[in-house]
Amino acid sequence: MQKKVYIESYGCQMNVSDSEVVASILAKDGYTPVKSAEEADLVLLNTCSIREKAEYTVLQRINEMNNLKARNRSLKVGVLGCMAERMREELLEKKRVVDLVVGPDAYRTLPELLEKVGTGQKAVNVLLSREETYAEIEPVRLDTNGVTAFVTIMRGCDNMCAFCVVPFTRGRERSRDPQTIVRECEQLVRDGYKEVTLLGQNVDSYKWRPAEEPRASGYGLRADDALPAARSPQPEAFDSLVDFADLLERVAIACPTLRIRYSTSHPKDMTDKVLAVMARYDNICKYIHLPVQSGSSEVLKRMNRGYDRAWYLQRIASIRRHMPDCAISTDIIAGYCGETDEDHQQTLSLINEAGYDMAFMFKYSERPKTLAARKYPDDVPDEVKGRRLQEIIDLQKEKSAARLRGYVGEVHEVLIEGVSKRSAEHLYGRNTQNSIVIVSHRHGGTELKPGDLVQARITGSTAGSLQGEVVDILNLQPVLA
Ligand code: SAH
Ligand code: SF4
Ligand code: F3S
């Protein structure tokens, strides 16, 4: 009998992508994905540790599992991802409802761990690996709109930003074999997908050396996990060092009908070579997420970010030089250790200078084991953090709205992703800059559908989205410049 698994993902896009790898590993073990915890034999929570609040949300959700278990005695509950890595035994000891704890590099061992769980024992594997990239696993797309998908190109992070827990939960940085990345993107095209986002914590430090091939898998590759070895035609071999710009270009050429995005760029590593590749290919979207964290060079130094304000602004200038139409978004932390009011003012002034389309903004949350937790007191009072965050949010809100207003009157290429939540008469999609565009569901006599690529005249804007009027249905292959 088919067993049923429900996977719930928290945190970043990498977790969403990992859940698809987990679904693939479990599919071979006889599990089909289902859409709710109530229907499942196995519930897996793929968790995030980035801020205390993120962990709190999951801990609450774990408690809710007690009710489900009371109704379904055979239900098993597993915690995956970053909290599994960080909290390990604590989860198993304090949360009796948890049967299984598996870290981000140990998903291949899920079948064995589940066997153990099946006999009534608890199971745990939180070993981090220097090699594991799940390179050849074909993900099972979950919760998909059939239009956009994620492809992970690297794992872990070596940057050690002082505030960040990721290097502890995800381990050392490693890059995935480019050939498997190109193949996965080509498969997406065959499956009808129209857009891919290449994922890594710091995509700019992607690096693949062919001499390292073949790589041993951290957990012993099973024969049936491998993609067919011989495929024709073979993607061009990668015979020299491949950096992120090279990879991006290979994907753009191999999949000319696929829109390509990526995340996340790191200001200290983002090269003009990458910007030149972006500018050269129409199918690479003109959007860069470039987290700044703070506008103060002093704070950036204490954050161990590896750049200062001047360097960051020079990177923004380079983006604008290469691609005047490129949208830029960022992440900002308010109230980091030792942040003065002057530092905060510098962040506000940087927001004014950079001209972001969008930003994700957070209050600093101290994370155990990080450099900041060991070295710098978390000394900005919570209400000051809150006030500064609000000022940042208010300013960026104005800026975002102004950026969107600036698009009114232009004609944008919009990829339709789905039906608008507000009205069934409308569809939503995104322009190359990643802003949401709402359009009517009909154009002339044609019913539009997710996956359609249209030209839309931008007729209006709100705080967070654009309204558009479809002027043409493209559904043609974007021409390579
Ligand atoms: N790899 C990405 C960021 C990943 S985490 C990068 O380097 O930019 C996503 C965002 O969460 C970070 O950019 C940062 O703004 C925020 N963040 C990370 N740790 C945090 C902490 N301890 N408190 C508050 N926000 C944090
Ligand atoms: Fe965290 Fe810095 Fe790595 Fe981003 S680059 S994941 S913020 S350590
Ligand atoms: Fe969270 Fe882990 Fe991603 S801590 S942000 S899920 S890498």
Short mmCIF file of C-alpha atoms and ligand atoms in Angstrom, two decimals:
data_model
loop_
_atom_site.label_atom_id
_atom_site.label_comp_id
_atom_site.label_asym_id
_atom_site.label_seq_id
_atom_site.Cartn_x
_atom_site.Cartn_y
_atom_site.Cartn_z
CA MET A 1 0.00 0.00 0.00
CA GLN A 2 1.18 3.53 -0.79
CA LYS A 3 2.13 5.46 2.31
CA LYS A 4 1.28 9.14 2.47
CA VAL A 5 3.65 11.95 3.41
CA TYR A 6 2.84 15.58 4.07
CA ILE A 7 5.79 17.98 3.97
CA GLU A 8 5.50 21.51 5.33
CA SER A 9 8.34 23.92 4.50
CA TYR A 10 9.43 26.91 6.57
CA GLY A 11 12.20 29.46 5.96
CA CYS A 12 13.96 30.12 2.71
CA GLN A 13 13.55 28.88 -0.84
CA MET A 14 16.32 26.36 -0.24
CA ASN A 15 14.04 24.55 2.17
CA VAL A 16 11.25 24.48 -0.42
CA SER A 17 13.73 23.01 -2.87
CA ASP A 18 15.05 20.50 -0.29
CA SER A 19 11.52 19.33 0.44
CA GLU A 20 11.27 18.36 -3.23
CA VAL A 21 14.44 16.30 -2.91
CA VAL A 22 13.00 14.66 0.20
CA ALA A 23 9.77 13.86 -1.69
CA SER A 24 11.86 12.24 -4.41
CA ILE A 25 13.83 10.09 -1.95
CA LEU A 26 10.60 9.08 -0.21
CA ALA A 27 8.82 8.33 -3.51
CA LYS A 28 11.37 5.53 -4.03
CA ASP A 29 10.45 4.30 -0.57
CA GLY A 30 6.74 4.05 -1.41
CA TYR A 31 5.46 7.45 -0.22
CA THR A 32 3.13 9.73 -2.19
CA PRO A 33 2.87 13.39 -1.23
CA VAL A 34 -0.51 14.58 0.10
CA LYS A 35 -1.81 18.11 0.63
CA SER A 36 -2.69 18.07 4.32
CA ALA A 37 -1.32 16.72 7.58
CA GLU A 38 -4.72 15.13 8.33
CA GLU A 39 -4.43 12.68 5.41
CA ALA A 40 -0.82 11.69 6.11
CA ASP A 41 0.93 8.68 7.68
CA LEU A 42 4.06 10.77 7.98
CA VAL A 43 4.27 14.53 8.62
CA LEU A 44 7.62 16.21 7.98
CA LEU A 45 8.30 19.80 9.05
CA ASN A 46 11.23 21.27 7.13
CA THR A 47 12.32 23.97 9.52
CA CYS A 48 14.17 27.29 9.78
CA SER A 49 16.42 28.70 12.53
CA ILE A 50 17.24 32.09 11.07
CA ARG A 51 15.48 34.11 13.81
CA GLU A 52 14.06 33.12 17.18
CA LYS A 53 10.55 33.85 15.92
CA ALA A 54 10.96 31.38 13.04
CA GLU A 55 11.84 28.65 15.52
CA TYR A 56 8.99 29.61 17.82
CA THR A 57 6.46 29.22 15.00
CA VAL A 58 7.68 25.69 14.32
CA LEU A 59 7.74 24.73 18.00
CA GLN A 60 4.07 25.75 18.19
CA ARG A 61 3.32 23.69 15.10
CA ILE A 62 5.11 20.68 16.62
CA ASN A 63 2.81 20.98 19.66
CA GLU A 64 -0.21 20.87 17.35
CA MET A 65 0.99 17.49 16.13
CA ASN A 66 -0.06 16.04 19.51
CA ASN A 67 -3.71 16.49 18.53
CA LEU A 68 -3.18 14.84 15.18
CA LYS A 69 -1.43 11.92 16.82
CA ALA A 70 -4.25 11.52 19.29
CA ARG A 71 -6.59 11.00 16.32
CA ASN A 72 -4.22 8.88 14.27
CA ARG A 73 -2.12 6.60 16.47
CA SER A 74 0.08 5.38 13.64
CA LEU A 75 1.06 8.90 12.53
CA LYS A 76 4.81 9.63 12.59
CA VAL A 77 6.24 13.13 12.89
CA GLY A 78 9.67 14.23 11.67
CA VAL A 79 11.61 17.48 11.95
CA LEU A 80 13.94 18.24 9.03
CA GLY A 81 16.14 21.18 8.08
CA CYS A 82 17.91 23.84 10.06
CA MET A 83 16.19 23.38 13.45
CA ALA A 84 16.83 19.65 13.24
CA GLU A 85 20.50 20.47 12.87
CA ARG A 86 20.59 23.10 15.58
CA MET A 87 18.34 21.54 18.22
CA ARG A 88 18.84 17.82 17.65
CA GLU A 89 18.46 15.91 20.93
CA GLU A 90 16.63 18.82 22.52
CA LEU A 91 13.79 18.17 20.07
CA LEU A 92 13.79 14.44 20.71
CA GLU A 93 13.93 14.86 24.48
CA LYS A 94 11.54 17.77 25.02
CA LYS A 95 9.06 17.11 22.23
CA ARG A 96 7.80 13.58 22.73
CA VAL A 97 5.64 13.88 19.64
CA VAL A 98 8.76 14.00 17.42
CA ASP A 99 9.83 10.58 16.09
CA LEU A 100 12.48 11.64 13.64
CA VAL A 101 15.14 14.37 13.38
CA VAL A 102 17.08 14.74 10.14
CA GLY A 103 19.55 17.47 9.17
CA PRO A 104 19.82 19.00 5.68
CA ASP A 105 22.69 16.77 4.50
CA ALA A 106 21.22 13.47 5.70
CA TYR A 107 18.06 13.11 3.61
CA ARG A 108 19.36 10.09 1.69
CA THR A 109 19.23 8.13 4.94
CA LEU A 110 15.51 8.82 5.42
CA PRO A 111 14.41 5.33 4.29
CA GLU A 112 16.62 3.61 6.91
CA LEU A 113 15.63 6.11 9.59
CA LEU A 114 11.95 5.56 8.81
CA GLU A 115 12.43 1.83 9.09
CA LYS A 116 13.72 2.37 12.61
CA VAL A 117 10.82 4.71 13.38
CA GLY A 118 8.46 1.99 12.09
CA THR A 119 9.63 -0.28 14.92
CA GLY A 120 8.63 2.32 17.51
CA GLN A 121 12.08 3.81 18.05
CA LYS A 122 13.17 7.39 17.56
CA ALA A 123 15.68 8.08 14.80
CA VAL A 124 18.17 10.88 14.23
CA ASN A 125 20.82 11.80 11.67
CA VAL A 126 22.22 15.32 11.73
CA LEU A 127 25.61 14.62 10.16
CA LEU A 128 26.75 17.45 7.92
CA SER A 129 28.65 16.57 4.79
CA ARG A 130 31.34 18.32 2.75
CA GLU A 131 30.20 16.69 -0.47
CA GLU A 132 26.47 16.07 -0.46
CA THR A 133 24.66 18.10 -3.14
CA TYR A 134 21.88 15.61 -4.03
CA ALA A 135 23.21 16.31 -7.52
CA GLU A 136 21.56 13.53 -9.48
CA ILE A 137 18.26 13.34 -7.58
CA GLU A 138 15.30 14.40 -9.69
CA PRO A 139 13.09 16.43 -7.34
CA VAL A 140 9.36 15.73 -7.08
CA ARG A 141 7.78 19.16 -7.54
CA LEU A 142 5.44 19.91 -4.63
CA ASP A 143 2.77 22.63 -4.46
CA THR A 144 3.75 23.59 -7.95
CA ASN A 145 2.01 26.09 -10.21
CA GLY A 146 3.55 24.21 -13.14
CA VAL A 147 5.20 27.45 -14.29
CA THR A 148 8.04 28.33 -11.92
CA ALA A 149 10.51 26.06 -10.12
CA PHE A 150 13.61 26.15 -7.94
CA VAL A 151 16.89 24.40 -8.71
CA THR A 152 19.54 24.30 -5.97
CA ILE A 153 23.05 24.89 -7.35
CA MET A 154 25.05 24.87 -4.13
CA ARG A 155 24.67 24.07 -0.45
CA GLY A 156 26.03 25.41 2.82
CA CYS A 157 27.82 28.70 3.41
CA ASP A 158 31.41 29.58 4.35
CA ASN A 159 30.87 33.25 4.98
CA MET A 160 30.39 33.37 8.70
CA CYS A 161 28.46 36.62 8.85
CA ALA A 162 28.55 37.29 12.58
CA PHE A 163 24.75 37.29 13.04
CA CYS A 164 23.93 34.24 10.97
CA VAL A 165 23.13 30.68 11.98
CA VAL A 166 23.21 29.23 8.45
CA PRO A 167 26.88 28.11 8.43
CA PHE A 168 26.07 26.10 11.59
CA THR A 169 22.88 24.52 10.28
CA ARG A 170 23.91 23.97 6.66
CA GLY A 171 27.62 23.30 6.96
CA ARG A 172 30.41 24.01 4.51
CA GLU A 173 29.81 25.49 1.12
CA ARG A 174 29.87 23.11 -1.86
CA SER A 175 28.84 23.49 -5.47
CA ARG A 176 26.74 21.06 -7.44
CA ASP A 177 27.95 19.45 -10.68
CA PRO A 178 26.93 21.90 -13.43
CA GLN A 179 25.96 19.15 -15.83
CA THR A 180 23.28 17.92 -13.43
CA ILE A 181 22.04 21.51 -13.03
CA VAL A 182 21.71 22.02 -16.79
CA ARG A 183 19.97 18.64 -17.13
CA GLU A 184 17.50 19.50 -14.40
CA CYS A 185 16.69 22.81 -16.12
CA GLU A 186 16.25 21.04 -19.47
CA GLN A 187 13.91 18.59 -17.77
CA LEU A 188 11.88 21.52 -16.42
CA VAL A 189 11.45 22.81 -19.97
CA ARG A 190 10.29 19.36 -21.14
CA ASP A 191 7.82 19.30 -18.25
CA GLY A 192 6.35 22.62 -19.39
CA TYR A 193 7.95 24.94 -16.81
CA LYS A 194 8.62 28.49 -17.96
CA GLU A 195 10.88 29.87 -15.24
CA VAL A 196 13.64 28.61 -12.96
CA THR A 197 15.30 30.20 -9.93
CA LEU A 198 18.83 28.96 -9.28
CA LEU A 199 19.42 28.82 -5.54
CA GLY A 200 22.36 29.17 -3.19
CA GLN A 201 23.18 31.18 -0.06
CA ASN A 202 25.91 32.97 -2.00
CA VAL A 203 25.60 32.07 -5.68
CA ASP A 204 28.55 34.29 -6.60
CA SER A 205 30.96 31.89 -4.96
CA TYR A 206 29.70 28.95 -7.04
CA LYS A 207 32.75 27.07 -8.28
CA TRP A 208 33.14 23.70 -9.95
CA ARG A 209 36.43 22.12 -10.83
CA PRO A 210 36.16 19.22 -13.27
CA ALA A 211 39.20 17.51 -11.71
CA GLU A 212 37.09 16.85 -8.62
CA GLU A 213 34.78 14.62 -10.61
CA PRO A 214 33.55 12.03 -9.90
CA ARG A 215 32.49 12.95 -6.42
CA ALA A 216 31.66 10.33 -3.89
CA SER A 217 28.32 10.83 -2.30
CA GLY A 218 28.38 11.38 1.43
CA TYR A 219 25.99 8.54 2.01
CA GLY A 220 26.60 6.00 -0.71
CA LEU A 221 24.79 6.45 -3.96
CA ARG A 222 22.17 3.84 -4.66
CA ALA A 223 22.08 2.62 -8.23
CA ASP A 224 18.44 3.53 -8.66
CA ASP A 225 19.05 7.13 -7.56
CA ALA A 226 21.19 7.89 -10.56
CA LEU A 227 19.94 9.54 -13.73
CA PRO A 228 20.55 7.45 -16.83
CA ALA A 229 24.28 7.73 -17.47
CA ALA A 230 24.12 8.03 -21.22
CA ARG A 231 21.71 10.56 -22.64
CA SER A 232 21.75 11.84 -26.14
CA PRO A 233 22.42 14.50 -26.90
CA GLN A 234 24.81 14.93 -23.97
CA PRO A 235 24.96 18.46 -22.63
CA GLU A 236 28.30 19.97 -23.57
CA ALA A 237 30.91 18.71 -21.15
CA PHE A 238 32.24 21.10 -18.54
CA ASP A 239 35.97 20.73 -19.00
CA SER A 240 37.34 23.78 -17.23
CA LEU A 241 36.62 25.68 -14.05
CA VAL A 242 32.99 26.81 -13.97
CA ASP A 243 32.09 29.93 -12.00
CA PHE A 244 28.61 31.34 -11.48
CA ALA A 245 28.72 33.55 -14.59
CA ASP A 246 29.68 30.50 -16.69
CA LEU A 247 26.91 28.41 -15.17
CA LEU A 248 24.32 31.11 -15.70
CA GLU A 249 25.34 31.45 -19.32
CA ARG A 250 25.22 27.68 -19.89
CA VAL A 251 21.71 27.49 -18.50
CA ALA A 252 20.63 30.53 -20.56
CA ILE A 253 21.94 28.93 -23.76
CA ALA A 254 20.73 25.39 -23.00
CA CYS A 255 17.21 26.61 -22.15
CA PRO A 256 16.48 29.64 -24.36
CA THR A 257 12.73 29.47 -23.68
CA LEU A 258 13.15 29.34 -19.91
CA ARG A 259 13.19 32.53 -17.85
CA ILE A 260 16.08 32.40 -15.42
CA ARG A 261 16.35 34.00 -11.99
CA TYR A 262 18.75 33.38 -9.15
CA SER A 263 19.20 34.10 -5.47
CA THR A 264 21.15 35.14 -3.39
CA SER A 265 23.95 37.42 -4.52
CA HIS A 266 26.56 38.53 -2.02
CA PRO A 267 27.82 42.10 -2.44
CA LYS A 268 31.41 41.15 -1.67
CA ASP A 269 31.49 38.51 -4.42
CA MET A 270 29.14 39.79 -7.13
CA THR A 271 31.25 40.19 -10.28
CA ASP A 272 30.86 42.35 -13.37
CA LYS A 273 31.23 39.08 -15.31
CA VAL A 274 27.87 37.94 -13.90
CA LEU A 275 26.31 41.32 -14.71
CA ALA A 276 27.62 41.13 -18.28
CA VAL A 277 26.07 37.67 -18.74
CA MET A 278 22.76 38.93 -17.34
CA ALA A 279 22.79 41.87 -19.72
CA ARG A 280 23.62 39.62 -22.70
CA TYR A 281 20.69 37.17 -22.42
CA ASP A 282 17.09 38.26 -22.66
CA ASN A 283 15.93 35.12 -20.88
CA ILE A 284 17.87 36.02 -17.71
CA CYS A 285 15.54 38.21 -15.65
CA LYS A 286 16.68 41.70 -14.79
CA TYR A 287 16.37 41.38 -11.05
CA ILE A 288 19.02 41.06 -8.36
CA HIS A 289 18.54 40.39 -4.67
CA LEU A 290 21.57 42.03 -3.05
CA PRO A 291 21.28 41.98 0.76
CA VAL A 292 23.00 44.97 2.33
CA GLN A 293 22.07 44.31 6.02
CA SER A 294 23.19 47.80 7.14
CA GLY A 295 24.14 51.15 5.64
CA SER A 296 26.87 51.76 8.21
CA SER A 297 30.41 50.58 7.45
CA GLU A 298 31.09 50.22 11.18
CA VAL A 299 28.14 47.87 11.61
CA LEU A 300 29.04 45.97 8.43
CA LYS A 301 32.50 45.37 9.88
CA ARG A 302 31.03 43.96 13.09
CA MET A 303 28.70 41.85 10.95
CA ASN A 304 31.75 40.41 9.19
CA ARG A 305 30.13 41.01 5.81
CA GLY A 306 33.38 41.63 3.95
CA TYR A 307 32.38 44.94 2.32
CA ASP A 308 31.67 48.51 3.36
CA ARG A 309 29.05 51.04 2.35
CA ALA A 310 31.19 52.51 -0.46
CA TRP A 311 31.86 49.05 -1.96
CA TYR A 312 28.18 48.18 -1.81
CA LEU A 313 27.12 51.41 -3.53
CA GLN A 314 29.76 50.85 -6.18
CA ARG A 315 28.20 47.39 -6.84
CA ILE A 316 24.77 49.01 -7.20
CA ALA A 317 26.27 51.52 -9.64
CA SER A 318 27.75 48.68 -11.66
CA ILE A 319 24.35 46.94 -11.88
CA ARG A 320 22.77 50.18 -13.11
CA ARG A 321 25.58 50.61 -15.66
CA HIS A 322 25.16 47.11 -17.07
CA MET A 323 21.36 47.03 -16.89
CA PRO A 324 19.57 50.34 -16.43
CA ASP A 325 16.23 48.50 -16.12
CA CYS A 326 17.36 46.02 -13.48
CA ALA A 327 15.36 45.82 -10.27
CA ILE A 328 17.25 45.46 -7.02
CA SER A 329 15.96 44.20 -3.69
CA THR A 330 17.69 43.78 -0.36
CA ASP A 331 17.64 42.45 3.21
CA ILE A 332 18.12 44.80 6.15
CA ILE A 333 18.66 44.05 9.84
CA ALA A 334 17.59 46.71 12.36
CA GLY A 335 19.18 46.95 15.80
CA TYR A 336 22.29 44.82 15.39
CA CYS A 337 24.75 44.74 18.30
CA GLY A 338 26.17 48.17 19.04
CA GLU A 339 24.06 49.92 16.37
CA THR A 340 23.87 53.64 17.19
CA ASP A 341 21.27 56.09 16.01
CA GLU A 342 23.88 57.45 13.62
CA ASP A 343 24.37 53.93 12.16
CA HIS A 344 20.62 53.64 11.75
CA GLN A 345 20.48 57.01 9.94
CA GLN A 346 23.11 55.66 7.57
CA THR A 347 20.86 52.72 6.76
CA LEU A 348 17.99 55.10 5.99
CA SER A 349 20.23 57.20 3.78
CA LEU A 350 21.48 54.12 1.97
CA ILE A 351 17.88 53.13 1.22
CA ASN A 352 17.45 56.56 -0.35
CA GLU A 353 20.62 56.20 -2.40
CA ALA A 354 20.20 52.61 -3.55
CA GLY A 355 16.65 52.94 -4.89
CA TYR A 356 15.45 49.44 -4.04
CA ASP A 357 12.35 47.99 -5.65
CA MET A 358 11.72 45.91 -2.56
CA ALA A 359 13.24 44.88 0.76
CA PHE A 360 12.93 42.22 3.44
CA MET A 361 13.44 43.89 6.79
CA PHE A 362 14.11 42.26 10.16
CA LYS A 363 14.81 43.00 13.79
CA TYR A 364 18.13 41.54 14.87
CA SER A 365 17.64 38.25 16.69
CA GLU A 366 20.61 36.76 18.50
CA ARG A 367 21.37 33.19 17.46
CA PRO A 368 23.29 30.79 19.71
CA LYS A 369 26.88 29.91 18.72
CA THR A 370 27.24 32.71 16.18
CA LEU A 371 30.20 35.08 16.35
CA ALA A 372 27.87 37.91 17.37
CA ALA A 373 26.41 35.86 20.23
CA ARG A 374 29.89 35.08 21.52
CA LYS A 375 31.50 38.46 20.98
CA TYR A 376 28.98 41.30 20.99
CA PRO A 377 26.21 41.98 23.51
CA ASP A 378 22.71 42.20 22.02
CA ASP A 379 22.50 45.69 23.47
CA VAL A 380 19.91 47.57 21.43
CA PRO A 381 16.69 47.58 23.49
CA ASP A 382 13.77 45.84 21.84
CA GLU A 383 11.66 48.99 21.59
CA VAL A 384 14.53 50.80 19.85
CA LYS A 385 14.91 47.88 17.44
CA GLY A 386 11.18 48.04 16.80
CA ARG A 387 11.18 51.79 16.19
CA ARG A 388 14.15 51.63 13.84
CA LEU A 389 12.63 48.72 11.96
CA GLN A 390 9.40 50.65 11.53
CA GLU A 391 11.26 53.68 10.18
CA ILE A 392 13.07 51.45 7.70
CA ILE A 393 9.81 49.79 6.65
CA ASP A 394 7.99 53.12 6.25
CA LEU A 395 10.75 54.59 4.11
CA GLN A 396 11.11 51.49 1.92
CA LYS A 397 7.33 51.32 1.47
CA GLU A 398 7.40 54.81 -0.05
CA LYS A 399 10.36 53.87 -2.24
CA SER A 400 8.74 50.62 -3.43
CA ALA A 401 5.52 52.43 -4.31
CA ALA A 402 7.47 55.09 -6.21
CA ARG A 403 9.42 52.46 -8.17
CA LEU A 404 6.17 50.75 -9.15
CA ARG A 405 4.54 54.06 -10.14
CA GLY A 406 7.50 54.67 -12.41
CA TYR A 407 6.56 51.59 -14.46
CA VAL A 408 3.10 52.93 -15.33
CA GLY A 409 2.78 53.52 -19.07
CA GLU A 410 5.52 51.05 -19.99
CA VAL A 411 4.91 47.75 -21.77
CA HIS A 412 6.29 44.76 -19.86
CA GLU A 413 6.73 41.09 -20.64
CA VAL A 414 4.70 39.22 -18.02
CA LEU A 415 4.76 35.50 -17.30
CA ILE A 416 1.36 34.44 -15.96
CA GLU A 417 1.68 32.31 -12.80
CA GLY A 418 -1.84 31.84 -11.50
CA VAL A 419 -5.27 33.17 -10.61
CA SER A 420 -5.31 36.33 -8.51
CA LYS A 421 -6.24 35.70 -4.88
CA ARG A 422 -8.52 38.72 -4.83
CA SER A 423 -10.56 38.01 -7.97
CA ALA A 424 -11.11 34.96 -10.15
CA GLU A 425 -11.51 37.33 -13.09
CA HIS A 426 -7.86 38.24 -12.84
CA LEU A 427 -4.56 36.48 -13.21
CA TYR A 428 -1.23 37.42 -11.72
CA GLY A 429 2.23 37.13 -13.13
CA ARG A 430 5.61 38.81 -12.92
CA ASN A 431 7.61 41.09 -15.14
CA THR A 432 11.34 40.59 -15.54
CA GLN A 433 11.92 42.90 -12.54
CA ASN A 434 9.97 40.42 -10.39
CA SER A 435 7.10 42.80 -9.63
CA ILE A 436 3.66 41.25 -9.54
CA VAL A 437 1.40 42.31 -12.41
CA ILE A 438 -2.36 41.73 -12.30
CA VAL A 439 -4.11 41.30 -15.67
CA SER A 440 -7.60 40.36 -16.84
CA HIS A 441 -8.13 36.65 -17.57
CA ARG A 442 -9.17 37.30 -21.18
CA HIS A 443 -7.45 38.99 -24.05
CA GLY A 444 -9.73 39.46 -27.06
CA GLY A 445 -11.27 36.05 -27.56
CA THR A 446 -8.50 34.19 -25.79
CA GLU A 447 -8.69 32.80 -22.26
CA LEU A 448 -5.28 33.32 -20.68
CA LYS A 449 -3.75 30.64 -18.48
CA PRO A 450 -0.77 30.13 -16.16
CA GLY A 451 2.37 29.68 -18.25
CA ASP A 452 1.34 32.22 -20.89
CA LEU A 453 3.86 34.94 -21.68
CA VAL A 454 2.17 38.22 -22.54
CA GLN A 455 3.01 41.83 -23.28
CA ALA A 456 1.12 44.04 -20.87
CA ARG A 457 0.81 47.79 -20.76
CA ILE A 458 1.16 48.87 -17.14
CA THR A 459 -1.93 50.91 -16.32
CA GLY A 460 -1.66 51.40 -12.58
CA SER A 461 0.18 50.53 -9.40
CA THR A 462 -0.48 49.92 -5.71
CA ALA A 463 1.95 49.65 -2.81
CA GLY A 464 3.00 46.14 -3.82
CA SER A 465 1.83 45.34 -7.32
CA LEU A 466 1.09 46.60 -10.82
CA GLN A 467 -2.07 46.44 -12.93
CA GLY A 468 -1.62 45.69 -16.59
CA GLU A 469 -3.61 45.43 -19.79
CA VAL A 470 -2.58 42.62 -22.08
CA VAL A 471 -1.67 43.96 -25.51
CA ASP A 472 -0.19 40.81 -27.01
CA ILE A 473 0.21 37.13 -26.27
CA LEU A 474 3.80 36.16 -26.95
CA ASN A 475 4.18 32.50 -26.10
CA LEU A 476 7.09 32.71 -28.46
CA GLN A 477 10.64 31.91 -27.65
CA PRO A 478 12.34 35.02 -26.32
CA VAL A 479 15.02 35.93 -28.83
CA LEU A 480 18.55 35.74 -27.56
CA ALA A 481 20.38 39.00 -27.87
N1 SAH B 1 22.62 34.19 2.25
C1 SAH B 1 21.86 35.36 2.29
C2 SAH B 1 20.94 35.49 3.46
C3 SAH B 1 20.29 34.33 4.06
S1 SAH B 1 19.35 34.62 5.49
C4 SAH B 1 22.81 36.52 2.32
O1 SAH B 1 23.94 36.39 2.64
O2 SAH B 1 22.39 37.61 2.08
C5 SAH B 1 18.17 35.82 4.95
C6 SAH B 1 18.23 37.11 5.71
O3 SAH B 1 17.85 36.92 7.04
C7 SAH B 1 19.58 37.76 5.79
O4 SAH B 1 19.95 38.45 4.64
C8 SAH B 1 19.43 38.68 6.98
O5 SAH B 1 18.94 39.93 6.60
C9 SAH B 1 18.38 37.96 7.82
N2 SAH B 1 18.98 37.40 9.04
C10 SAH B 1 19.92 36.45 9.12
N3 SAH B 1 20.26 36.22 10.40
C11 SAH B 1 19.52 37.07 11.16
C12 SAH B 1 19.43 37.33 12.55
N4 SAH B 1 20.17 36.69 13.43
N5 SAH B 1 18.53 38.28 12.97
C13 SAH B 1 17.78 38.96 12.07
N6 SAH B 1 17.83 38.75 10.76
C14 SAH B 1 18.70 37.82 10.29
FE1 SF4 B 2 24.32 33.75 6.47
FE2 SF4 B 2 26.15 35.40 5.55
FE3 SF4 B 2 26.03 32.91 4.62
FE4 SF4 B 2 24.14 34.65 3.99
S1 SF4 B 2 26.30 34.79 3.40
S2 SF4 B 2 23.85 32.55 4.68
S3 SF4 B 2 23.95 35.86 5.84
S4 SF4 B 2 26.57 33.51 6.71
FE1 F3S B 3 16.20 29.32 7.56
FE2 F3S B 3 17.93 27.45 7.16
FE3 F3S B 3 17.04 28.85 5.13
S1 F3S B 3 17.94 28.84 8.84
S2 F3S B 3 16.61 30.82 6.05
S3 F3S B 3 15.86 27.51 6.38
S4 F3S B 3 19.07 28.02 5.37
#
